[in-house]
PDB file of C-alpha atoms in Angstrom:
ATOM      1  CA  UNK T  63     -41.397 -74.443 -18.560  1.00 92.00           C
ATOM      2  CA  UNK T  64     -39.798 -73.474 -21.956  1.00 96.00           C
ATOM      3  CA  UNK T  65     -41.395 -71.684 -24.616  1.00 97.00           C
ATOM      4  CA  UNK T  66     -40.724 -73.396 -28.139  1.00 98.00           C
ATOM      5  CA  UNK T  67     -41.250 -72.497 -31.845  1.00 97.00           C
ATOM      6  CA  UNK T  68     -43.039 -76.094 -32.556  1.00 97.00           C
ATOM      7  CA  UNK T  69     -43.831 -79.235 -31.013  1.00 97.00           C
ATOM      8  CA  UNK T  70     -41.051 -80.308 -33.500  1.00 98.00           C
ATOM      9  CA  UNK T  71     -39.066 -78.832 -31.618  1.00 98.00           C
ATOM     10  CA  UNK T  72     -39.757 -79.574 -28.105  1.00 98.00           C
ATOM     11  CA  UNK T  73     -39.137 -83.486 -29.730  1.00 98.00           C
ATOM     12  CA  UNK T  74     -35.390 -82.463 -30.842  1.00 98.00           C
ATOM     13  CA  UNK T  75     -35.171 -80.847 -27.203  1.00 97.00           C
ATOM     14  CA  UNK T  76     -36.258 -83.743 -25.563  1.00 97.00           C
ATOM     15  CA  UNK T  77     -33.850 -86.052 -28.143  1.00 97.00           C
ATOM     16  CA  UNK T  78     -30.627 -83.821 -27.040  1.00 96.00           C
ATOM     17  CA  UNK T  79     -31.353 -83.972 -23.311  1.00 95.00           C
ATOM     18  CA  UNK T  80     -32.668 -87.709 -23.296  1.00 95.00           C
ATOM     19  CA  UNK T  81     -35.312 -86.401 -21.368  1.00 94.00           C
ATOM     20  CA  UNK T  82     -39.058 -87.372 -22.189  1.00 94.00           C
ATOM     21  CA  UNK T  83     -41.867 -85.280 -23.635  1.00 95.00           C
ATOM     22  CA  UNK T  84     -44.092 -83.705 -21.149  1.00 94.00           C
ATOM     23  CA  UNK T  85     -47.307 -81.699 -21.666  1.00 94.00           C
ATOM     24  CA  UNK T  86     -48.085 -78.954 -24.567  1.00 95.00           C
ATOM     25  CA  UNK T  87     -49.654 -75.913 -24.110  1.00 94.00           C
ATOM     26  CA  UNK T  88     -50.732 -73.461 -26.536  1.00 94.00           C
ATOM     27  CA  UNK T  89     -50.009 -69.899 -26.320  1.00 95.00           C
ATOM     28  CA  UNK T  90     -53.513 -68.970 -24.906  1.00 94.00           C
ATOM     29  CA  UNK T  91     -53.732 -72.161 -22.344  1.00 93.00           C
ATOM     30  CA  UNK T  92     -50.298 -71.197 -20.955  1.00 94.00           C
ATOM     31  CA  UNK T  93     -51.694 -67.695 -20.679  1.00 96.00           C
ATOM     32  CA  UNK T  94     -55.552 -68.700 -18.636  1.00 95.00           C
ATOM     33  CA  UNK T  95     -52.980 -70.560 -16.552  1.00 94.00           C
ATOM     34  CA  UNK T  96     -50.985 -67.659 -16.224  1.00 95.00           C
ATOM     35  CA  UNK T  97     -53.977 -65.785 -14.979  1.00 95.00           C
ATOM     36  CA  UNK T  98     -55.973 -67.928 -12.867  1.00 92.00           C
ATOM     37  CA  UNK T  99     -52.740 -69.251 -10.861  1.00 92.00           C
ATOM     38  CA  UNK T 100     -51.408 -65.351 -10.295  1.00 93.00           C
ATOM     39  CA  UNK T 101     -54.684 -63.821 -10.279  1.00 87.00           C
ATOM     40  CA  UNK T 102     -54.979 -63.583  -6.804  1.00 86.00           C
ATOM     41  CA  UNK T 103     -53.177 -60.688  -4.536  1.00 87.00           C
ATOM     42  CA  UNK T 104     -50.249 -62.546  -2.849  1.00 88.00           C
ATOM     43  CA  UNK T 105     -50.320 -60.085  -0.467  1.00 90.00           C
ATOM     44  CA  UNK T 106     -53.314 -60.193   1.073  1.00 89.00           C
ATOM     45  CA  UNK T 107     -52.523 -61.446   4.645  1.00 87.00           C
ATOM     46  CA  UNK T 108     -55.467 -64.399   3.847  1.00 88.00           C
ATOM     47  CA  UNK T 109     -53.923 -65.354   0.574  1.00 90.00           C
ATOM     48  CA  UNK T 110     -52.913 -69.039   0.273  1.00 88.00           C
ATOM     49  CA  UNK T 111     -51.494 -71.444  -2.006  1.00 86.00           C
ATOM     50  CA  UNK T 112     -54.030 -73.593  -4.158  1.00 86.00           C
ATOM     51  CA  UNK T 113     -54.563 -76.928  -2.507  1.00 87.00           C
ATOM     52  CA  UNK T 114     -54.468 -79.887  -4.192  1.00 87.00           C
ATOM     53  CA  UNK T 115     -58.176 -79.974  -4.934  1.00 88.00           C
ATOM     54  CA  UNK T 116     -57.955 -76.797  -5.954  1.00 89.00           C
ATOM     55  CA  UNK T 117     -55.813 -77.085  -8.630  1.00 88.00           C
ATOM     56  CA  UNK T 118     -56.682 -79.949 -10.304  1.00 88.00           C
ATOM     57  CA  UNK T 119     -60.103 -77.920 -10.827  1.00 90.00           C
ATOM     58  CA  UNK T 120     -58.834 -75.468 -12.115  1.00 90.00           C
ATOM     59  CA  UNK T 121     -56.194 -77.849 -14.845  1.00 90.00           C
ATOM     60  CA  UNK T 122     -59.707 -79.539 -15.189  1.00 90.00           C
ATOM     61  CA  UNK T 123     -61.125 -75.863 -16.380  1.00 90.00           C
ATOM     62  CA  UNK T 124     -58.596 -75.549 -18.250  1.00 89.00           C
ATOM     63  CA  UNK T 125     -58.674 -78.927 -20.376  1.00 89.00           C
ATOM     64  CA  UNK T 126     -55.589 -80.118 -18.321  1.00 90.00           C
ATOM     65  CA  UNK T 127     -57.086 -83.669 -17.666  1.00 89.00           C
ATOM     66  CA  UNK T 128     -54.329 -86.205 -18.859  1.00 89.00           C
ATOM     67  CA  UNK T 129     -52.336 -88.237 -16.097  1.00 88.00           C
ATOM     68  CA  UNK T 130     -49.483 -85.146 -16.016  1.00 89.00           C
ATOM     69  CA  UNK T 131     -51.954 -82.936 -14.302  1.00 89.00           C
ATOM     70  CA  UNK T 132     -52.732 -85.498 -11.665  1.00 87.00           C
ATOM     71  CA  UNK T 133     -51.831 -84.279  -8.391  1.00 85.00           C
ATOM     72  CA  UNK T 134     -52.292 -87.172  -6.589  1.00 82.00           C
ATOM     73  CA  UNK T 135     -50.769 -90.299  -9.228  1.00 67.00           C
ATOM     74  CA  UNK T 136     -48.010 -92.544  -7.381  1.00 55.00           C
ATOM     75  CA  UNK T 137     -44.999 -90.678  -9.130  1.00 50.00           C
ATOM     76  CA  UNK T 138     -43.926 -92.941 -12.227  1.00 44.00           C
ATOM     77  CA  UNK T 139     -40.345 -94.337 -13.377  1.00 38.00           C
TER      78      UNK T 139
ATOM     79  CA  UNK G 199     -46.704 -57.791  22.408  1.00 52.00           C
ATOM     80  CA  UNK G 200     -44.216 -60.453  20.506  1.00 64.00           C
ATOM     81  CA  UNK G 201     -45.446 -61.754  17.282  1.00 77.00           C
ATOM     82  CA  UNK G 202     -45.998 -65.225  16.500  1.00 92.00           C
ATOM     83  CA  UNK G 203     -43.833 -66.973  13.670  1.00 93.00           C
ATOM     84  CA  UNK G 204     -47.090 -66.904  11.069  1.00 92.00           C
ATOM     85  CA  UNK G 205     -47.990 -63.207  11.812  1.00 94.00           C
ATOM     86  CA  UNK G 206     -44.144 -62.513  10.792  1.00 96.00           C
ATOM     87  CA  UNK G 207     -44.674 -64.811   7.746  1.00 96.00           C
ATOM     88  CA  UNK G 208     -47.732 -62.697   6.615  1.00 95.00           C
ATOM     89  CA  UNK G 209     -45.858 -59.198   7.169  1.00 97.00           C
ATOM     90  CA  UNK G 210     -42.491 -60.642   5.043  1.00 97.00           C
ATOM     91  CA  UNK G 211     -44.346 -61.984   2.616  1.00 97.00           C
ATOM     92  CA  UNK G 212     -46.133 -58.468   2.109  1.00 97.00           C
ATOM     93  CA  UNK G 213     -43.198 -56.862   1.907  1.00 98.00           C
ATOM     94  CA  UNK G 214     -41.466 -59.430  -0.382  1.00 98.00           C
ATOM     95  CA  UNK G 215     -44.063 -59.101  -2.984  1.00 97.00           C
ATOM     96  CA  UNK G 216     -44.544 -55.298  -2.278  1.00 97.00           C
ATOM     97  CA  UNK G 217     -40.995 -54.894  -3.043  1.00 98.00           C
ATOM     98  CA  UNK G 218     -40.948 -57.396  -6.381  1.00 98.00           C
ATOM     99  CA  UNK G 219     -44.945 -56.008  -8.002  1.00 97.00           C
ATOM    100  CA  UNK G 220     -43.245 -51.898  -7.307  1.00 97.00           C
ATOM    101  CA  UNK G 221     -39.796 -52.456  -9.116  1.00 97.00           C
ATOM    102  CA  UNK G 222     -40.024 -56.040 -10.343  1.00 97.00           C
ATOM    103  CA  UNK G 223     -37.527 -58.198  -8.032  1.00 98.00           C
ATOM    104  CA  UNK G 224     -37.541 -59.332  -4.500  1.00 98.00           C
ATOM    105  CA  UNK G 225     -36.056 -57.896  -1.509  1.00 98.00           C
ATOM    106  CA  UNK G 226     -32.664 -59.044  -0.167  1.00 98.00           C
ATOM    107  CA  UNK G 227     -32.576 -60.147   3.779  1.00 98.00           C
ATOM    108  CA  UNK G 228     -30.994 -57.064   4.991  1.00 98.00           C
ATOM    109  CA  UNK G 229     -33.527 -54.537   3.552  1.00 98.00           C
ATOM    110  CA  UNK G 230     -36.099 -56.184   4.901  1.00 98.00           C
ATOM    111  CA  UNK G 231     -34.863 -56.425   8.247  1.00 98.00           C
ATOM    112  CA  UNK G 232     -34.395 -52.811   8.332  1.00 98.00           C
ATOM    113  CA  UNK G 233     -37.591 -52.169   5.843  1.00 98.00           C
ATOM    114  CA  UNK G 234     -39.270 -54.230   8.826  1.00 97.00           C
ATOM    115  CA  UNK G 235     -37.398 -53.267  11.866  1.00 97.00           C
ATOM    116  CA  UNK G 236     -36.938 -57.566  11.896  1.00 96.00           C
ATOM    117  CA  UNK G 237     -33.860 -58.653  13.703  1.00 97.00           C
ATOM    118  CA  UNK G 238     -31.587 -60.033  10.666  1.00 98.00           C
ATOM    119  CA  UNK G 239     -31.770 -63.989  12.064  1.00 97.00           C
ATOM    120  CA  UNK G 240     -35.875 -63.611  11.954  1.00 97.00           C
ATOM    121  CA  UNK G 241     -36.052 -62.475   8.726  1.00 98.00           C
ATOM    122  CA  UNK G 242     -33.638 -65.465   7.325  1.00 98.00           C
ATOM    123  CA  UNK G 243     -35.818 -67.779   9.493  1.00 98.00           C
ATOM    124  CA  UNK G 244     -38.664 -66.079   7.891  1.00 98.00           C
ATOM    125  CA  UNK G 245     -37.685 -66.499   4.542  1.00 98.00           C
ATOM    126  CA  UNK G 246     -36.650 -70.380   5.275  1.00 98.00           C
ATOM    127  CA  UNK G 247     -40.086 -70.957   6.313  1.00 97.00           C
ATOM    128  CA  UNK G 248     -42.130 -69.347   2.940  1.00 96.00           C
ATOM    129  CA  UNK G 249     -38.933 -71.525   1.452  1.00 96.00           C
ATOM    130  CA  UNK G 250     -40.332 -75.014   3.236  1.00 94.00           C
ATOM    131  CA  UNK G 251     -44.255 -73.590   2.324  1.00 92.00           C
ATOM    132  CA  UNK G 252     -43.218 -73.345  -1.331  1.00 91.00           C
ATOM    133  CA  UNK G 253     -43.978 -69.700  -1.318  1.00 93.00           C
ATOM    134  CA  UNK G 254     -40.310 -68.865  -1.726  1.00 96.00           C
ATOM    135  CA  UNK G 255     -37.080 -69.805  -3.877  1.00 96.00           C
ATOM    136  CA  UNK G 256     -34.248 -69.297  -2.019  1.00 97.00           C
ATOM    137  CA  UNK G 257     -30.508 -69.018  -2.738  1.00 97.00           C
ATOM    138  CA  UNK G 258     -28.734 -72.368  -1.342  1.00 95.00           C
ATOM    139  CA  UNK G 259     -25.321 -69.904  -0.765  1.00 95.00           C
ATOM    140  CA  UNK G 260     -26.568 -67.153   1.325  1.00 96.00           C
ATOM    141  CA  UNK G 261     -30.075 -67.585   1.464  1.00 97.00           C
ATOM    142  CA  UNK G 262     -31.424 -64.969  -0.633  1.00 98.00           C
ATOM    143  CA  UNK G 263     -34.513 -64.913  -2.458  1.00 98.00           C
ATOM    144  CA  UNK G 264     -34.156 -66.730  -5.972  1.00 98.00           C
ATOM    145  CA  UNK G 265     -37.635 -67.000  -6.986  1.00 97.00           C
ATOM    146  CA  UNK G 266     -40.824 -65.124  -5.527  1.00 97.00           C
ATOM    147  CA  UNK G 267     -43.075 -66.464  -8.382  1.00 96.00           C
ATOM    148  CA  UNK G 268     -43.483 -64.973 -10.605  1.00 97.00           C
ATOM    149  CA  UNK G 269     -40.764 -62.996 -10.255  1.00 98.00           C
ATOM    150  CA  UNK G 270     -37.244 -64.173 -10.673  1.00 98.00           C
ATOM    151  CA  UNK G 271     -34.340 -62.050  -8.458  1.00 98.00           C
ATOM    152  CA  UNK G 272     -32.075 -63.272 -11.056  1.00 97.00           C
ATOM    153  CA  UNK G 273     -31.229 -62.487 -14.918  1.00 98.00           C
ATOM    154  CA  UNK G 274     -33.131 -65.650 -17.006  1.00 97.00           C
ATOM    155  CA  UNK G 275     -34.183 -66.267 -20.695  1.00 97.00           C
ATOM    156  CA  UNK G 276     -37.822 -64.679 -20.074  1.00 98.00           C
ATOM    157  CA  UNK G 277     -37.955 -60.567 -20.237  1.00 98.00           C
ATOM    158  CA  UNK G 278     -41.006 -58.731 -19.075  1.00 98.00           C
ATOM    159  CA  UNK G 279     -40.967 -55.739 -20.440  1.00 98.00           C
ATOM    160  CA  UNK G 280     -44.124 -53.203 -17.845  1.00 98.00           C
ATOM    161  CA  UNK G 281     -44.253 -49.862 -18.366  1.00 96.00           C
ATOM    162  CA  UNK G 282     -42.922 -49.417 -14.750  1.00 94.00           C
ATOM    163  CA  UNK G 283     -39.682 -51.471 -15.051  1.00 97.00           C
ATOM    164  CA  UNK G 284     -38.502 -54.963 -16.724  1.00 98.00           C
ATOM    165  CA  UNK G 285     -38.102 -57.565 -14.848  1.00 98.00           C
ATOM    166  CA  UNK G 286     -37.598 -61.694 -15.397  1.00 98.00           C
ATOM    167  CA  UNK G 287     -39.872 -64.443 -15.305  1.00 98.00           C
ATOM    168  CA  UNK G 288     -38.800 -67.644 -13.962  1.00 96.00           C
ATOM    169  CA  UNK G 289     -40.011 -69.526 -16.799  1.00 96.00           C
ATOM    170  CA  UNK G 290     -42.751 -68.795 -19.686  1.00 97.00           C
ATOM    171  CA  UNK G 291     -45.564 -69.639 -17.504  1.00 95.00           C
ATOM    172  CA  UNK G 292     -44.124 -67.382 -14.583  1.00 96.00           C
ATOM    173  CA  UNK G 293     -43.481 -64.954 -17.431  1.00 98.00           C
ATOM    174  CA  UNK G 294     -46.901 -64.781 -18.620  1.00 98.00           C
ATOM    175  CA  UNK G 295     -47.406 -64.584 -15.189  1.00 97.00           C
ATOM    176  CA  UNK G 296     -46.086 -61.272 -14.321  1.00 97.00           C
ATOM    177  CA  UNK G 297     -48.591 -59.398 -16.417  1.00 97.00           C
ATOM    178  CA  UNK G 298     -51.492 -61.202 -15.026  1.00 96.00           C
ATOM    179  CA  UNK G 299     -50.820 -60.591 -11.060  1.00 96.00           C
ATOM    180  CA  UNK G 300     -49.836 -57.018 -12.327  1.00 96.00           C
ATOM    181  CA  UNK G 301     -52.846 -56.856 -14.694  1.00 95.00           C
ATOM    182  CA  UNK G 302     -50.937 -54.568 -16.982  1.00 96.00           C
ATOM    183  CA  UNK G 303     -49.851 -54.753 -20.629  1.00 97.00           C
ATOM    184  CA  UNK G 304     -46.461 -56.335 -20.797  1.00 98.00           C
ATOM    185  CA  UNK G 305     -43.999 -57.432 -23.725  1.00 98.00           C
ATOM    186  CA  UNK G 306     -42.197 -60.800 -23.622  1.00 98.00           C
ATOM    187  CA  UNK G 307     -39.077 -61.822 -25.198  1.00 98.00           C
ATOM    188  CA  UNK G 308     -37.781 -65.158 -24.746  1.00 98.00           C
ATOM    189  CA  UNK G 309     -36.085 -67.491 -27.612  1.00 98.00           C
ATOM    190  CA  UNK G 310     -37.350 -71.513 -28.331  1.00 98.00           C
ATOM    191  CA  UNK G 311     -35.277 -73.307 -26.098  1.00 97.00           C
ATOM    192  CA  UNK G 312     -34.167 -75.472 -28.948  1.00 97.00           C
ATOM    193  CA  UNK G 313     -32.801 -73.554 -31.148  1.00 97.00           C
ATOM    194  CA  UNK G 314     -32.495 -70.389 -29.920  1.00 97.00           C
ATOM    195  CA  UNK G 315     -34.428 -67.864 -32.055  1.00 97.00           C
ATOM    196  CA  UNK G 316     -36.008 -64.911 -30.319  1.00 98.00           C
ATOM    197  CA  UNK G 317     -39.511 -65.206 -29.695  1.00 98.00           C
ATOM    198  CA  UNK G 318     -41.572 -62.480 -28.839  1.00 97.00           C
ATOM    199  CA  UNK G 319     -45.481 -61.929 -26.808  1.00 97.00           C
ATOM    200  CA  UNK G 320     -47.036 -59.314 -25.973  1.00 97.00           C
ATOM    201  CA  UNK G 321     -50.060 -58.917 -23.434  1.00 97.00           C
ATOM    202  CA  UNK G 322     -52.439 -56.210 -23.927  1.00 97.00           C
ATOM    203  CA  UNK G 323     -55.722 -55.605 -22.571  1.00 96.00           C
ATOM    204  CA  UNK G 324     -55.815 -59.164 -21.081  1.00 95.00           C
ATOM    205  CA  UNK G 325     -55.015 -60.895 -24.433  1.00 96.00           C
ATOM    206  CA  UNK G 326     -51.876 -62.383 -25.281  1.00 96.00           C
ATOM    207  CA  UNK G 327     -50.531 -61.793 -28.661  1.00 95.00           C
ATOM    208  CA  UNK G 328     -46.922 -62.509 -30.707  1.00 93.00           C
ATOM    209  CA  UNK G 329     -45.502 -65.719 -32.304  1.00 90.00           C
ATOM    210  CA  UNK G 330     -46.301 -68.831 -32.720  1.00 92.00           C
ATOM    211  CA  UNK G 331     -45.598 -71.303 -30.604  1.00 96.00           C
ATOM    212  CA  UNK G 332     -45.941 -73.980 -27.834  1.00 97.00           C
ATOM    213  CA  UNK G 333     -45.511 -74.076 -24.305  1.00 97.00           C
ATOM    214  CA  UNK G 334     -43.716 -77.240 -22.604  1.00 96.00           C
ATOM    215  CA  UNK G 335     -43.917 -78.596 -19.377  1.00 94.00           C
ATOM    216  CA  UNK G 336     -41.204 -81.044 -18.760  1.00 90.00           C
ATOM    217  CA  UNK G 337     -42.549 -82.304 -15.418  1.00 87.00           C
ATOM    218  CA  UNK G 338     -45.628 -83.851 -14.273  1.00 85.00           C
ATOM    219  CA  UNK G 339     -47.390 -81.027 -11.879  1.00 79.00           C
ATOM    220  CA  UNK G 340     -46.659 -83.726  -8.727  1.00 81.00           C
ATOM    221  CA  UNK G 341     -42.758 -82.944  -9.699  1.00 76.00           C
ATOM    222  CA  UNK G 342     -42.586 -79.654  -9.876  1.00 71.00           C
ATOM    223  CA  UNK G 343     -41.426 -79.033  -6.499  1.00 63.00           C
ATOM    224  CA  UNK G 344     -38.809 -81.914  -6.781  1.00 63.00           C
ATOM    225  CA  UNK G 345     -36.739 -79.410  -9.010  1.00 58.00           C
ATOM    226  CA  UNK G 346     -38.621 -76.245  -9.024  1.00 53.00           C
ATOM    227  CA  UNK G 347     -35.051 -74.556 -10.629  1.00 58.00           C
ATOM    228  CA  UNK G 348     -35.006 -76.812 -13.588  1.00 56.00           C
ATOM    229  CA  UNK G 349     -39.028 -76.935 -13.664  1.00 53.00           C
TER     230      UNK G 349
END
């Protein structure tokens, strides 16, 4: 996940690498992410990785709802 | 009494992210097997396993940690700047990331990855702050383990 000046710019990325667009974030989505995916202690000895339920509630929470975020879509292409 | 395989998994993984949250990188195998009194070959098997449980990034030549997210045990385009030490993000989520597991202030330089210009974000009292900008994921969230390096 790179961090880019514009979308504008993400499009001539994507153009030079012949790679498609993905998702956008903004600034202060990428950060709620930030925070509710390394919130947790991954130290504790109970700590876990999100399941896949998990998640997708919390891309939900976070407006995430398009097919990208889908966990569980039969991979595309 | 002889631990089982998960018990050592819980113990490395402590000290793995012990190690990375106090100076801001992970551990190499041989100071944890003598930080853990762990034979050498259990602490590699260790590490394989958080590897296979997509806790872990490891180092395809030797087997060294390359990513204990957030944290990167390599040099990359996204400097954390804590008042403790500076360290590197994996990417700009894992970036932003290393501020919120910390839950301290932080600075962030990075540059677009189009054109290169610096960009800069800072994190203070639980806000973000700095230029404008967008985030980009370039793979669906099913993919990201397919190439977690270039993800």
């Amino acid at each position: 996940m790179l961090f880019f000046r514009s979308e504008e710019h993400v499009d001539r990325w994507c153009r030079q690498w012949n790679l498609p667009k993905g998702a956008l974030l903004s600034l202060d989505q990428g950060w709620r992410l930030a925070q509710a995916w390394y919130g947790t202690d991954r130290r504790e000895p109970d700590w876990r990785r999100k399941n896949v339920e998990e998640a997708e509630a919390l891309f939900s929470e976070l407006g995430l709802t398009s097919p990208f975020w889908d966990l569980r879509a039969n991979p595309v292409g | 009494m002889e631990q089982t395989s998960q018990e050592l998994d819980r113990l490395v993984r402590k000290y793995v992210y012990d190690t990375a949250m106090y100076r801001g990188y992970p551990p190499f195998l041989a100071e944890t097997s003598t930080a853990l009194s762990i034979p050498l070959p259990d602490v590699q098997a260790a590490f394989q396993r958080l590897a296979d449980g997509h806790i872990l990034v490891l180092q395809p030549e030797n087997g060294e940690i390359l990513m204990a997210n957030p944290f990167s045990a390599v040099p990359t385009p996204f400097l954390v700047e804590l008042e403790a030490f500076t360290c590197y993000g994996n990417c700009i989520w894992d970036a932003l990331g290393i501020p919120a597991l910390l839950a301290q202030d932080a600075r962030i330089k990075t540059a677009c990855g189009d054109c290169g210009t610096a960009l800069g974000l800072s994190v203070v009292n639980g806000q973000v702050h700095g230029d404008s900008g967008v985030i980009h994921f370039a793979l669906p969230a099913r993919r990201w383990w397919e190439d977690i390096v270039f993800n």
